[in-house]
Coordinates of C-alpha atoms and ligand atoms in Angstrom, one line a residue:
M1 CA 14.1 25.9 3.5
R2 CA 14.1 25.6 7.2
N3 CA 17.0 23.7 8.7
L4 CA 15.4 20.8 10.6
F5 CA 17.7 21.1 13.6
N6 CA 18.1 24.8 13.9
A7 CA 15.3 26.8 12.4
S8 CA 12.5 25.0 14.3
I9 CA 14.6 25.1 17.4
G10 CA 15.1 28.8 16.7
L11 CA 11.4 29.5 17.2
G12 CA 11.4 27.9 20.6
L13 CA 14.5 29.7 21.7
T14 CA 13.2 33.1 20.7
A15 CA 10.0 32.6 22.5
A16 CA 12.0 31.5 25.5
A17 CA 14.4 34.4 25.4
L18 CA 11.6 36.9 25.0
S19 CA 9.7 35.6 28.0
G20 CA 12.8 35.0 30.0
C21 CA 11.7 31.5 30.8
R22 CA 13.5 28.2 30.8
E23 CA 14.5 27.2 27.3
K24 CA 11.6 25.6 25.5
E25 CA 12.0 22.3 23.7
P26 CA 12.4 22.6 20.0
E27 CA 9.0 22.2 18.2
K28 CA 9.0 18.6 16.9
P29 CA 6.9 18.0 13.7
N30 CA 3.7 16.0 14.1
I31 CA 3.4 13.0 11.9
L32 CA 0.2 12.1 10.1
F33 CA 0.8 8.8 8.3
I34 CA -2.1 7.9 6.0
M35 CA -1.9 4.5 4.4
S36 CA -4.4 2.7 2.2
D37 CA -4.7 -0.9 1.4
D38 CA -3.8 -2.0 -2.2
H39 CA -3.8 1.5 -3.7
A40 CA -1.9 1.4 -6.9
F41 CA 0.2 4.4 -7.9
Q42 CA -1.6 4.1 -11.3
A43 CA -4.8 5.3 -9.5
I44 CA -3.5 8.6 -8.1
S45 CA -3.8 11.5 -10.6
A46 CA -0.6 13.1 -9.3
Y47 CA 1.2 10.2 -10.9
G48 CA -0.3 11.1 -14.3
H49 CA -1.9 7.9 -15.5
G50 CA -5.2 9.6 -16.3
L51 CA -7.5 6.9 -14.8
N52 CA -9.1 9.0 -12.1
S53 CA -8.9 12.3 -10.2
T54 CA -7.6 12.4 -6.6
P55 CA -7.5 16.1 -5.9
N56 CA -6.7 15.8 -2.2
I57 CA -3.9 13.2 -2.4
D58 CA -2.6 15.4 -5.2
R59 CA -2.6 18.4 -2.7
I60 CA 0.1 16.6 -0.7
A61 CA 2.2 16.1 -3.8
A62 CA 1.7 19.7 -4.9
D63 CA 2.7 21.0 -1.4
G64 CA 5.4 18.4 -1.0
M65 CA 7.2 15.6 -2.9
R66 CA 6.0 12.8 -5.1
F67 CA 8.3 9.7 -4.9
N68 CA 8.5 7.9 -8.3
K69 CA 10.5 5.0 -7.1
A70 CA 9.1 4.0 -3.7
F71 CA 9.0 0.2 -3.1
C72 CA 8.0 -2.2 -0.5
T73 CA 10.2 -5.1 0.8
N74 CA 7.6 -7.9 0.6
S75 CA 4.4 -7.1 -1.3
I76 CA 1.6 -8.1 1.0
S77 CA -0.3 -6.4 3.8
A78 CA 0.7 -7.6 7.3
P79 CA 4.4 -7.9 6.4
C80 CA 4.5 -4.3 5.1
R81 CA 2.8 -3.1 8.2
A82 CA 5.3 -4.9 10.4
V83 CA 8.3 -3.5 8.3
I84 CA 6.9 0.0 8.7
L85 CA 6.4 -0.3 12.4
T86 CA 9.8 -1.8 13.1
G87 CA 12.1 -0.4 10.4
K88 CA 13.3 -4.0 9.9
F89 CA 12.8 -6.5 7.1
S90 CA 10.4 -9.4 7.5
H91 CA 13.0 -12.0 8.4
L92 CA 14.1 -9.9 11.4
N93 CA 10.8 -8.6 12.6
G94 CA 9.4 -12.1 12.5
L95 CA 6.4 -11.5 10.3
R96 CA 7.0 -13.0 6.9
D97 CA 3.3 -13.6 5.6
N98 CA -0.2 -12.7 6.5
S99 CA -0.5 -15.9 8.6
D100 CA 2.2 -14.9 11.1
L101 CA 1.5 -13.1 14.4
F102 CA 3.2 -9.9 15.2
N103 CA 5.4 -9.8 18.2
G104 CA 4.4 -6.6 19.8
A105 CA 7.1 -6.9 22.5
Q106 CA 9.6 -5.7 20.0
Q107 CA 10.7 -2.2 19.5
T108 CA 8.3 -0.2 17.3
L109 CA 7.8 3.4 16.0
P110 CA 5.4 4.5 18.7
K111 CA 7.6 3.2 21.5
M112 CA 10.7 4.7 19.8
L113 CA 9.1 8.1 19.4
R114 CA 7.9 8.2 23.1
P115 CA 11.2 9.7 24.5
A116 CA 10.8 12.6 22.2
G117 CA 7.4 13.3 23.8
Y118 CA 5.1 11.9 21.1
Q119 CA 1.6 10.7 21.7
S120 CA 0.6 8.1 19.2
A121 CA -2.5 6.4 17.8
I122 CA -3.5 3.9 15.2
I123 CA -6.9 3.9 13.6
G124 CA -8.2 1.5 10.9
K125 CA -6.7 -1.6 9.5
W126 CA -4.1 -3.3 11.6
H127 CA -4.0 -6.9 10.4
L128 CA -1.2 -8.0 12.7
K129 CA -3.3 -10.5 14.8
T130 CA -2.0 -9.5 18.2
D131 CA -3.3 -6.3 19.8
P132 CA -1.4 -3.1 19.1
A133 CA 1.3 -2.3 21.7
G134 CA 3.0 0.9 22.5
F135 CA 0.3 3.2 21.1
D136 CA -1.5 5.7 23.4
F137 CA -4.7 4.9 21.6
W138 CA -5.8 2.3 19.1
R139 CA -9.0 1.4 17.4
I140 CA -8.7 -1.2 14.7
L141 CA -10.6 -3.3 12.2
I142 CA -10.9 -7.0 12.8
D143 CA -8.6 -8.7 10.4
Q144 CA -9.2 -7.3 6.9
G145 CA -12.4 -5.4 8.0
P146 CA -15.5 -5.0 5.9
Y147 CA -16.5 -2.0 3.7
Y148 CA -19.8 -1.4 5.6
N149 CA -20.6 -1.2 9.3
P150 CA -17.3 -2.3 10.6
D151 CA -16.6 -3.8 14.0
M152 CA -13.7 -2.0 15.6
K153 CA -11.6 -3.2 18.5
D154 CA -10.0 -0.9 21.1
S155 CA -8.7 -1.3 24.6
T156 CA -12.3 -1.5 25.9
G157 CA -13.5 -4.1 23.6
T158 CA -15.2 -4.5 20.2
H159 CA -17.9 -2.2 19.0
R160 CA -19.9 -1.9 15.8
Y161 CA -20.0 1.4 13.9
T162 CA -22.7 2.0 11.4
G163 CA -21.7 3.6 8.1
Y164 CA -19.1 3.3 5.3
T165 CA -15.8 2.2 6.8
T166 CA -13.6 4.7 4.9
S167 CA -15.7 7.6 6.4
I168 CA -15.7 6.0 9.8
I169 CA -12.0 5.8 9.9
G170 CA -11.8 9.5 8.9
D171 CA -14.3 10.4 11.7
Q172 CA -12.3 8.4 14.2
A173 CA -9.0 10.1 13.2
I174 CA -10.5 13.5 13.5
Q175 CA -12.1 12.7 16.9
W176 CA -8.7 11.5 18.2
L177 CA -7.0 14.7 16.9
D178 CA -9.6 16.8 18.8
K179 CA -9.1 15.1 22.0
R180 CA -5.3 14.6 21.9
D181 CA -3.0 16.6 24.2
P182 CA -2.2 19.7 22.2
Q183 CA 1.0 20.2 24.2
K184 CA 2.6 17.1 22.7
P185 CA 3.6 16.3 19.2
F186 CA 1.5 13.5 17.6
F187 CA 2.2 10.5 15.6
L188 CA -1.1 9.3 14.0
M189 CA -1.5 6.3 11.7
V190 CA -4.7 6.3 9.7
H191 CA -5.0 3.0 7.9
N192 CA -7.8 2.5 5.3
K193 CA -9.4 -0.8 4.4
A194 CA -10.1 0.6 0.9
P195 CA -9.4 -0.1 -1.9
H196 CA -8.7 -3.7 -0.9
R197 CA -10.8 -6.5 -2.5
N198 CA -13.8 -6.8 -3.0
W199 CA -14.0 -3.1 -3.8
M200 CA -17.5 -2.1 -2.4
P201 CA -18.0 1.6 -3.1
E202 CA -19.8 4.2 -1.0
P203 CA -23.3 4.8 -2.5
K204 CA -22.6 8.4 -3.7
Y205 CA -19.8 7.0 -5.9
F206 CA -21.5 3.8 -7.2
D207 CA -21.9 5.2 -10.7
L208 CA -19.0 7.6 -10.8
F209 CA -17.2 5.6 -13.5
R210 CA -20.2 4.0 -15.1
N211 CA -19.7 6.0 -18.4
T212 CA -15.9 5.9 -18.4
K213 CA -14.2 3.6 -20.8
F214 CA -10.9 2.7 -19.2
P215 CA -7.8 2.1 -21.4
V216 CA -6.9 -1.5 -21.3
P217 CA -3.2 -2.0 -20.4
E218 CA -1.2 -3.2 -23.4
N219 CA -0.1 -6.4 -21.7
F220 CA -3.6 -7.3 -20.4
F221 CA -3.6 -10.4 -22.6
D222 CA -0.1 -11.4 -21.6
D223 CA 0.6 -15.0 -22.3
Y224 CA 3.8 -15.1 -20.1
S225 CA 5.7 -16.7 -22.9
N226 CA 9.1 -15.1 -22.2
R227 CA 8.9 -15.7 -18.4
G228 CA 9.1 -18.7 -16.2
R229 CA 6.6 -20.8 -14.3
A230 CA 5.9 -18.3 -11.5
A231 CA 4.2 -15.8 -13.9
K232 CA 2.3 -18.6 -15.6
E233 CA 1.0 -20.4 -12.6
Q234 CA -0.3 -17.6 -10.4
E235 CA -4.0 -17.4 -9.6
M236 CA -4.6 -13.6 -9.9
S237 CA -5.8 -13.3 -13.4
V238 CA -8.7 -11.0 -14.1
I239 CA -9.9 -13.4 -16.8
K240 CA -9.7 -16.7 -14.9
D241 CA -9.6 -15.8 -11.1
M242 CA -11.6 -12.6 -10.7
T243 CA -15.1 -13.6 -9.9
V244 CA -18.3 -12.2 -11.4
N245 CA -20.4 -12.3 -8.3
Y246 CA -18.1 -11.5 -5.3
D247 CA -15.6 -9.3 -7.1
L248 CA -17.8 -7.6 -9.7
K249 CA -21.2 -7.6 -7.8
V250 CA -23.4 -9.4 -10.2
F251 CA -26.2 -11.0 -8.2
P252 CA -26.0 -14.8 -8.5
H253 CA -29.0 -16.6 -9.9
K254 CA -29.1 -18.6 -6.7
P255 CA -26.8 -17.6 -3.8
D256 CA -26.4 -21.2 -2.7
S257 CA -25.0 -22.1 -6.0
L258 CA -21.9 -20.1 -5.5
T259 CA -18.4 -21.8 -5.7
G260 CA -14.8 -20.8 -4.9
D261 CA -14.2 -17.1 -4.0
D262 CA -17.8 -16.3 -5.0
Q263 CA -18.9 -18.0 -1.8
A264 CA -17.8 -14.9 0.0
W265 CA -20.4 -12.9 -1.9
E266 CA -23.0 -12.6 0.8
G267 CA -20.5 -11.8 3.7
G268 CA -20.2 -8.1 3.0
L269 CA -23.9 -7.7 2.1
K270 CA -25.2 -9.4 5.3
R271 CA -23.7 -6.7 7.4
M272 CA -25.7 -4.0 5.7
T273 CA -28.7 -2.2 7.3
P274 CA -31.9 -2.7 5.3
E275 CA -31.6 0.8 4.0
Q276 CA -28.0 0.3 2.8
R277 CA -29.0 -3.0 1.2
T278 CA -31.9 -1.4 -0.6
T279 CA -29.6 1.3 -2.1
W280 CA -27.0 -1.3 -3.0
N281 CA -29.6 -3.6 -4.7
Q282 CA -31.0 -0.7 -6.7
Y283 CA -27.7 0.0 -8.3
Y284 CA -26.2 -3.5 -8.7
Q285 CA -29.5 -5.0 -9.9
K286 CA -29.0 -2.8 -13.1
I287 CA -25.5 -4.1 -13.5
T288 CA -26.7 -7.7 -13.0
D289 CA -29.5 -7.3 -15.5
E290 CA -27.1 -5.9 -18.1
F291 CA -24.6 -8.7 -17.5
Y292 CA -27.1 -11.5 -17.9
A293 CA -28.6 -9.9 -21.0
K294 CA -25.3 -9.6 -22.7
K295 CA -24.3 -13.2 -22.4
L296 CA -20.6 -12.3 -22.8
T297 CA -17.9 -14.9 -23.5
G298 CA -14.2 -15.0 -24.3
K299 CA -12.4 -11.7 -25.0
D300 CA -15.6 -9.7 -24.6
L301 CA -16.1 -11.2 -21.1
A302 CA -12.5 -10.4 -20.2
L303 CA -12.8 -6.8 -21.2
W304 CA -16.1 -6.4 -19.4
K305 CA -14.5 -7.8 -16.2
F306 CA -11.6 -5.3 -16.5
Q307 CA -14.0 -2.4 -17.0
R308 CA -16.2 -3.4 -14.0
Y309 CA -13.1 -4.0 -11.9
M310 CA -11.9 -0.5 -12.6
E311 CA -15.3 1.1 -11.8
D312 CA -15.5 -0.2 -8.3
Y313 CA -11.9 -0.1 -7.4
L314 CA -11.6 3.6 -8.4
A315 CA -14.9 4.5 -6.8
C316 CA -13.6 3.1 -3.5
I317 CA -10.5 5.4 -3.9
Q318 CA -12.7 8.4 -4.4
S319 CA -13.9 8.0 -0.8
V320 CA -10.4 7.6 0.4
D321 CA -9.5 10.9 -1.3
D322 CA -12.4 12.6 0.3
Q323 CA -11.1 11.6 3.8
V324 CA -7.6 12.7 3.0
G325 CA -9.1 16.1 2.1
R326 CA -11.0 16.2 5.4
L327 CA -7.7 15.5 7.3
L328 CA -5.8 18.1 5.4
D329 CA -8.5 20.7 6.1
Y330 CA -8.5 19.7 9.8
L331 CA -4.7 20.4 10.0
K332 CA -5.2 23.8 8.2
D333 CA -8.2 24.9 10.3
N334 CA -6.4 24.1 13.5
G335 CA -3.1 25.7 12.6
L336 CA -1.3 22.3 12.4
D337 CA -0.4 22.3 8.7
K338 CA 2.9 24.1 9.0
N339 CA 4.4 21.7 11.4
T340 CA 2.9 18.3 10.4
L341 CA 4.6 15.8 8.1
V342 CA 1.8 14.3 6.1
V343 CA 2.5 11.0 4.4
Y344 CA 0.1 9.2 2.0
C345 CA 1.1 5.8 0.8
S346 CA -0.2 2.3 0.3
D347 CA 0.8 -0.9 2.0
Q348 CA 2.0 -2.2 -1.4
G349 CA 1.2 -1.7 -5.1
F350 CA -1.5 -3.4 -7.1
Y351 CA -2.1 -4.7 -10.6
L352 CA -4.8 -2.8 -12.6
G353 CA -4.9 -5.3 -15.4
E354 CA -1.2 -5.2 -16.2
H355 CA -0.1 -8.7 -17.1
G356 CA -3.8 -9.5 -17.0
W357 CA -3.8 -9.4 -13.2
F358 CA -5.3 -8.0 -10.0
D359 CA -3.6 -8.5 -6.6
K360 CA 0.1 -8.0 -5.8
R361 CA 2.9 -10.2 -4.3
F362 CA 5.2 -10.3 -7.2
M363 CA 8.4 -8.3 -7.5
Y364 CA 7.3 -7.1 -10.9
E365 CA 6.9 -3.3 -10.9
E366 CA 3.2 -2.6 -10.3
S367 CA 3.1 -4.4 -7.0
L368 CA 6.7 -3.7 -5.9
R369 CA 6.2 0.0 -6.4
T370 CA 3.9 1.9 -4.0
P371 CA 2.6 5.4 -4.3
L372 CA 4.2 7.8 -1.8
V373 CA 3.7 11.5 -1.4
M374 CA 4.8 13.6 1.6
K375 CA 4.7 17.1 2.7
L376 CA 6.4 19.1 5.4
P377 CA 6.5 22.9 4.9
G378 CA 9.8 24.4 5.2
V379 CA 11.6 21.0 4.7
I380 CA 10.2 19.6 1.5
K381 CA 10.1 21.9 -1.5
P382 CA 6.5 22.2 -2.9
G383 CA 6.0 20.4 -6.1
S384 CA 9.2 18.4 -6.0
T385 CA 9.7 14.8 -7.2
S386 CA 12.2 12.2 -6.2
E387 CA 13.8 9.4 -8.3
D388 CA 15.7 8.0 -5.3
L389 CA 15.1 4.3 -4.6
V390 CA 13.2 4.4 -1.3
Q391 CA 11.5 1.7 0.7
N392 CA 8.9 1.3 3.4
V393 CA 11.6 0.1 5.7
D394 CA 12.9 3.7 5.6
F395 CA 9.9 5.3 7.3
A396 CA 11.0 4.5 10.9
S397 CA 14.5 6.0 10.5
T398 CA 13.0 9.0 8.8
F399 CA 10.4 9.7 11.6
L400 CA 13.0 9.3 14.3
Q401 CA 15.4 11.8 12.7
L402 CA 12.5 14.3 12.2
A403 CA 11.8 13.9 15.9
G404 CA 15.4 14.7 16.7
L405 CA 16.1 11.2 18.0
Q406 CA 19.1 8.9 17.4
I407 CA 18.4 6.2 14.8
P408 CA 19.3 2.9 16.5
D409 CA 21.9 0.8 14.6
S410 CA 19.4 -2.2 14.6
L411 CA 17.1 -0.3 12.2
Q412 CA 17.6 -1.4 8.6
G413 CA 16.2 1.5 6.7
L414 CA 17.6 4.9 5.7
S415 CA 16.4 8.2 6.8
L416 CA 14.7 10.1 3.9
V417 CA 15.5 13.5 5.3
P418 CA 18.3 14.0 2.8
V419 CA 15.8 13.2 0.1
M420 CA 13.2 15.6 1.5
D421 CA 15.6 18.5 1.8
G422 CA 16.9 17.9 -1.7
K423 CA 20.5 16.7 -0.8
T424 CA 20.1 13.6 -3.0
Q425 CA 18.9 15.5 -6.1
E426 CA 21.1 15.6 -9.3
G427 CA 24.8 15.6 -8.4
G428 CA 24.1 15.1 -4.7
V429 CA 24.8 12.1 -2.5
K430 CA 23.0 8.9 -3.8
L431 CA 20.6 7.4 -1.2
R432 CA 21.3 3.8 -2.3
D433 CA 22.2 1.9 -5.4
A434 CA 19.7 -0.9 -5.0
I435 CA 16.7 -2.2 -3.1
Y436 CA 16.3 -5.8 -1.7
Y437 CA 13.0 -7.7 -1.7
H438 CA 11.8 -11.1 -0.3
Y439 CA 8.3 -12.6 -0.6
Y440 CA 7.3 -15.7 1.4
E441 CA 3.5 -16.4 1.2
Y442 CA 3.5 -19.7 -0.8
P443 CA 1.7 -22.0 -0.9
G444 CA -1.1 -19.5 -0.4
V445 CA -4.0 -17.5 -1.9
H446 CA -3.1 -16.4 -5.5
A447 CA -0.4 -18.9 -5.7
V448 CA 2.6 -16.5 -6.2
K449 CA 5.8 -18.5 -5.6
R450 CA 8.4 -17.5 -3.1
H451 CA 11.0 -15.2 -4.4
Y452 CA 13.7 -12.6 -3.6
G453 CA 15.7 -10.2 -5.6
I454 CA 17.4 -6.9 -6.3
R455 CA 16.2 -3.8 -8.2
T456 CA 18.7 -1.1 -9.3
D457 CA 17.7 1.9 -11.3
R458 CA 18.0 -0.1 -14.5
Y459 CA 17.8 -3.8 -13.7
K460 CA 15.8 -6.3 -11.7
L461 CA 17.1 -9.8 -10.9
I462 CA 14.6 -12.2 -9.3
H463 CA 15.1 -15.7 -8.0
F464 CA 11.9 -17.8 -7.6
Y465 CA 12.5 -20.8 -5.2
Q466 CA 10.9 -23.5 -3.1
D467 CA 9.1 -25.8 -5.5
I468 CA 11.0 -24.1 -8.4
D469 CA 14.4 -22.7 -9.1
E470 CA 14.2 -20.1 -11.7
W471 CA 15.9 -16.7 -12.2
E472 CA 14.6 -13.8 -14.2
L473 CA 16.3 -10.6 -15.3
F474 CA 14.7 -7.5 -16.7
D475 CA 16.2 -4.5 -18.3
L476 CA 13.7 -1.9 -17.1
E477 CA 15.1 0.7 -19.5
K478 CA 14.3 -1.4 -22.6
D479 CA 11.4 -3.4 -21.2
P480 CA 9.6 -1.4 -18.5
R481 CA 6.6 -3.7 -18.7
E482 CA 8.8 -6.8 -17.7
M483 CA 7.8 -9.0 -20.6
N484 CA 11.1 -10.4 -21.5
N485 CA 13.3 -12.4 -19.2
L486 CA 17.0 -11.9 -20.2
Y487 CA 18.5 -14.3 -17.7
N488 CA 19.7 -16.7 -20.5
D489 CA 20.8 -13.9 -22.8
P490 CA 24.6 -14.2 -23.1
S491 CA 25.0 -10.4 -23.7
Y492 CA 23.7 -9.9 -20.1
A493 CA 26.1 -12.3 -18.5
Q494 CA 28.4 -9.6 -17.0
T495 CA 25.4 -7.7 -15.7
I496 CA 24.0 -10.9 -14.1
T497 CA 27.4 -11.5 -12.3
E498 CA 27.4 -7.9 -11.0
L499 CA 23.8 -8.1 -9.9
K500 CA 24.3 -11.4 -8.1
A501 CA 27.3 -9.9 -6.2
A502 CA 25.2 -6.9 -5.2
L503 CA 22.4 -9.2 -4.2
V504 CA 24.7 -11.2 -1.9
K505 CA 26.0 -8.0 -0.4
L506 CA 22.5 -6.8 0.5
Q507 CA 21.6 -10.2 1.9
I508 CA 24.6 -10.0 4.2
Q509 CA 24.0 -6.4 5.1
Y510 CA 20.3 -7.2 6.0
Q511 CA 21.2 -10.5 7.5
D512 CA 18.9 -12.4 5.4
T513 CA 20.6 -15.7 5.8
E514 CA 17.6 -17.6 4.5
G515 CA 17.8 -15.7 1.2
L516 CA 21.5 -16.1 1.1
S517 CA 21.3 -19.9 1.4
K518 CA 18.9 -20.1 -1.6
N519 CA 21.1 -18.4 -4.2
Ligands
SGN1 C1 -7.7 -11.7 1.0 C2 -8.2 -11.5 -0.4 C3 -7.0 -11.7 -1.4 C4 -5.8 -10.9 -0.9 C5 -5.5 -11.2 0.5 C6 -4.3 -10.4 1.1 N1 -9.3 -12.4 -0.8 O1 -7.4 -13.1 1.2 O2 -7.4 -11.4 -2.7 O3 -4.7 -11.1 -1.7 O4 -6.7 -10.9 1.3 O5 -4.5 -9.1 0.9 S1 -10.7 -12.0 -0.3 O6 -11.6 -12.9 -0.9 O7 -10.8 -12.0 1.2 O8 -11.1 -10.6 -0.7 S2 -3.7 -8.1 1.9 O9 -3.5 -6.8 1.2 O10 -4.3 -8.0 3.1 O11 -2.3 -8.8 2.0
CA2 CA1 -2.7 -4.7 0.9

């Protein structure tokens, strides 16, 4: 393994010594940060769930490390993005939910990396409402962005790009890499819209999963009986909240008869060129005809919805994987693969029918946990895995350390370099004992109540508050699917006392006075 602070420096010194020139700066690793929107770890083949095949994302895992316990701090898009940019929890970076504006005047990764000579760019979904600040180049989707023919904003204005958004983001990333200054290290954030709702695939993948019968999660028909009101009162159920037209692409009998979320049905289609629309109609008319012919109800309808959801969601991921492959190939073809940290992750996790849900927000495992794979030759051992409790708040500290910069005390994450170079493996120093979480977007879409909590290797303690005051405890070892709230089980009293003490400690450490006051 190369020593981060000596071996790469060594290369520079040797060259300088040979040529007799002034000492060259150590070679800093480039950072290619690829993030998708709502990509569940269950939908990456490297995680072994068998739903789909993502050969290119898997290449990153094979050449580097797969993180099995990577989590967000607040499971929703804009807050995750703000946490990553600032290395601070939501209550300190000021962006608690998707309606908040990001204060771009604060310290962020591209600004912090600049003293180390980095040039930086962000391409794709931004979602922070105010224009990006501190990047040398930015070209962003407007708000969530569409799947087809996106408008993208940059410092010159807003322009329409014709084509499939995932491919356009890949094109833009490669164009920026081509025209960057090759003398400087780069920090490039490539942020996909996919596979965010409403899951509109690229035509070549429309029918990729048409003949696949997906295994239904064993808790798909969860009745939430051993949990509190929050799990019961959400509005993210495949059965009751996922829509047949907008989400599952069945053409309505009459578009003007649409209600609720289905009213958004026409939005994405209206942007299409006549050719795109014809291709779309050809495929989805068949789905529509089949659906109306079947006249499904009850359990059959629920299972049909789950199947259709998986088909389109996973098809969108196939295009993401293609673009990851293009970027990896670009690095290789241009001799950049040896000195580039490649990160692939999602803004948060996502439910693929577990508990009967889609969407995210909850501190329950599938939305708390995000996929994360990273590779950096010479530092990360190929094919390695990590069980360390890591969080998206850790990226900033990690990148600063890799760039050879001091990590400011104000940053709240931990550098993952000791994880990358194996120091936290079996018998080594533990990265942390527990992670902290706080979600705020309530009242709001999908009706997930406000909550905060702590997760250790074995337990999860959650407090739902605001219009409710309920605690939940899960023993993840005995109940990995989080079906059984143990908060009122006397045999866990001691565990609860210990977890509450640890929770308070984290709230004090992270200065979450709001959370602290709600205990
Ligand atoms: C939209 C979606 C929601 C989703 C939020 C937030 N509805 O409102 O289903 O939870 O975005 O997602 S849609 O009708 O517009 O598709 S996030 O990932 O950006 O936080
Ligand atoms: Ca998201």
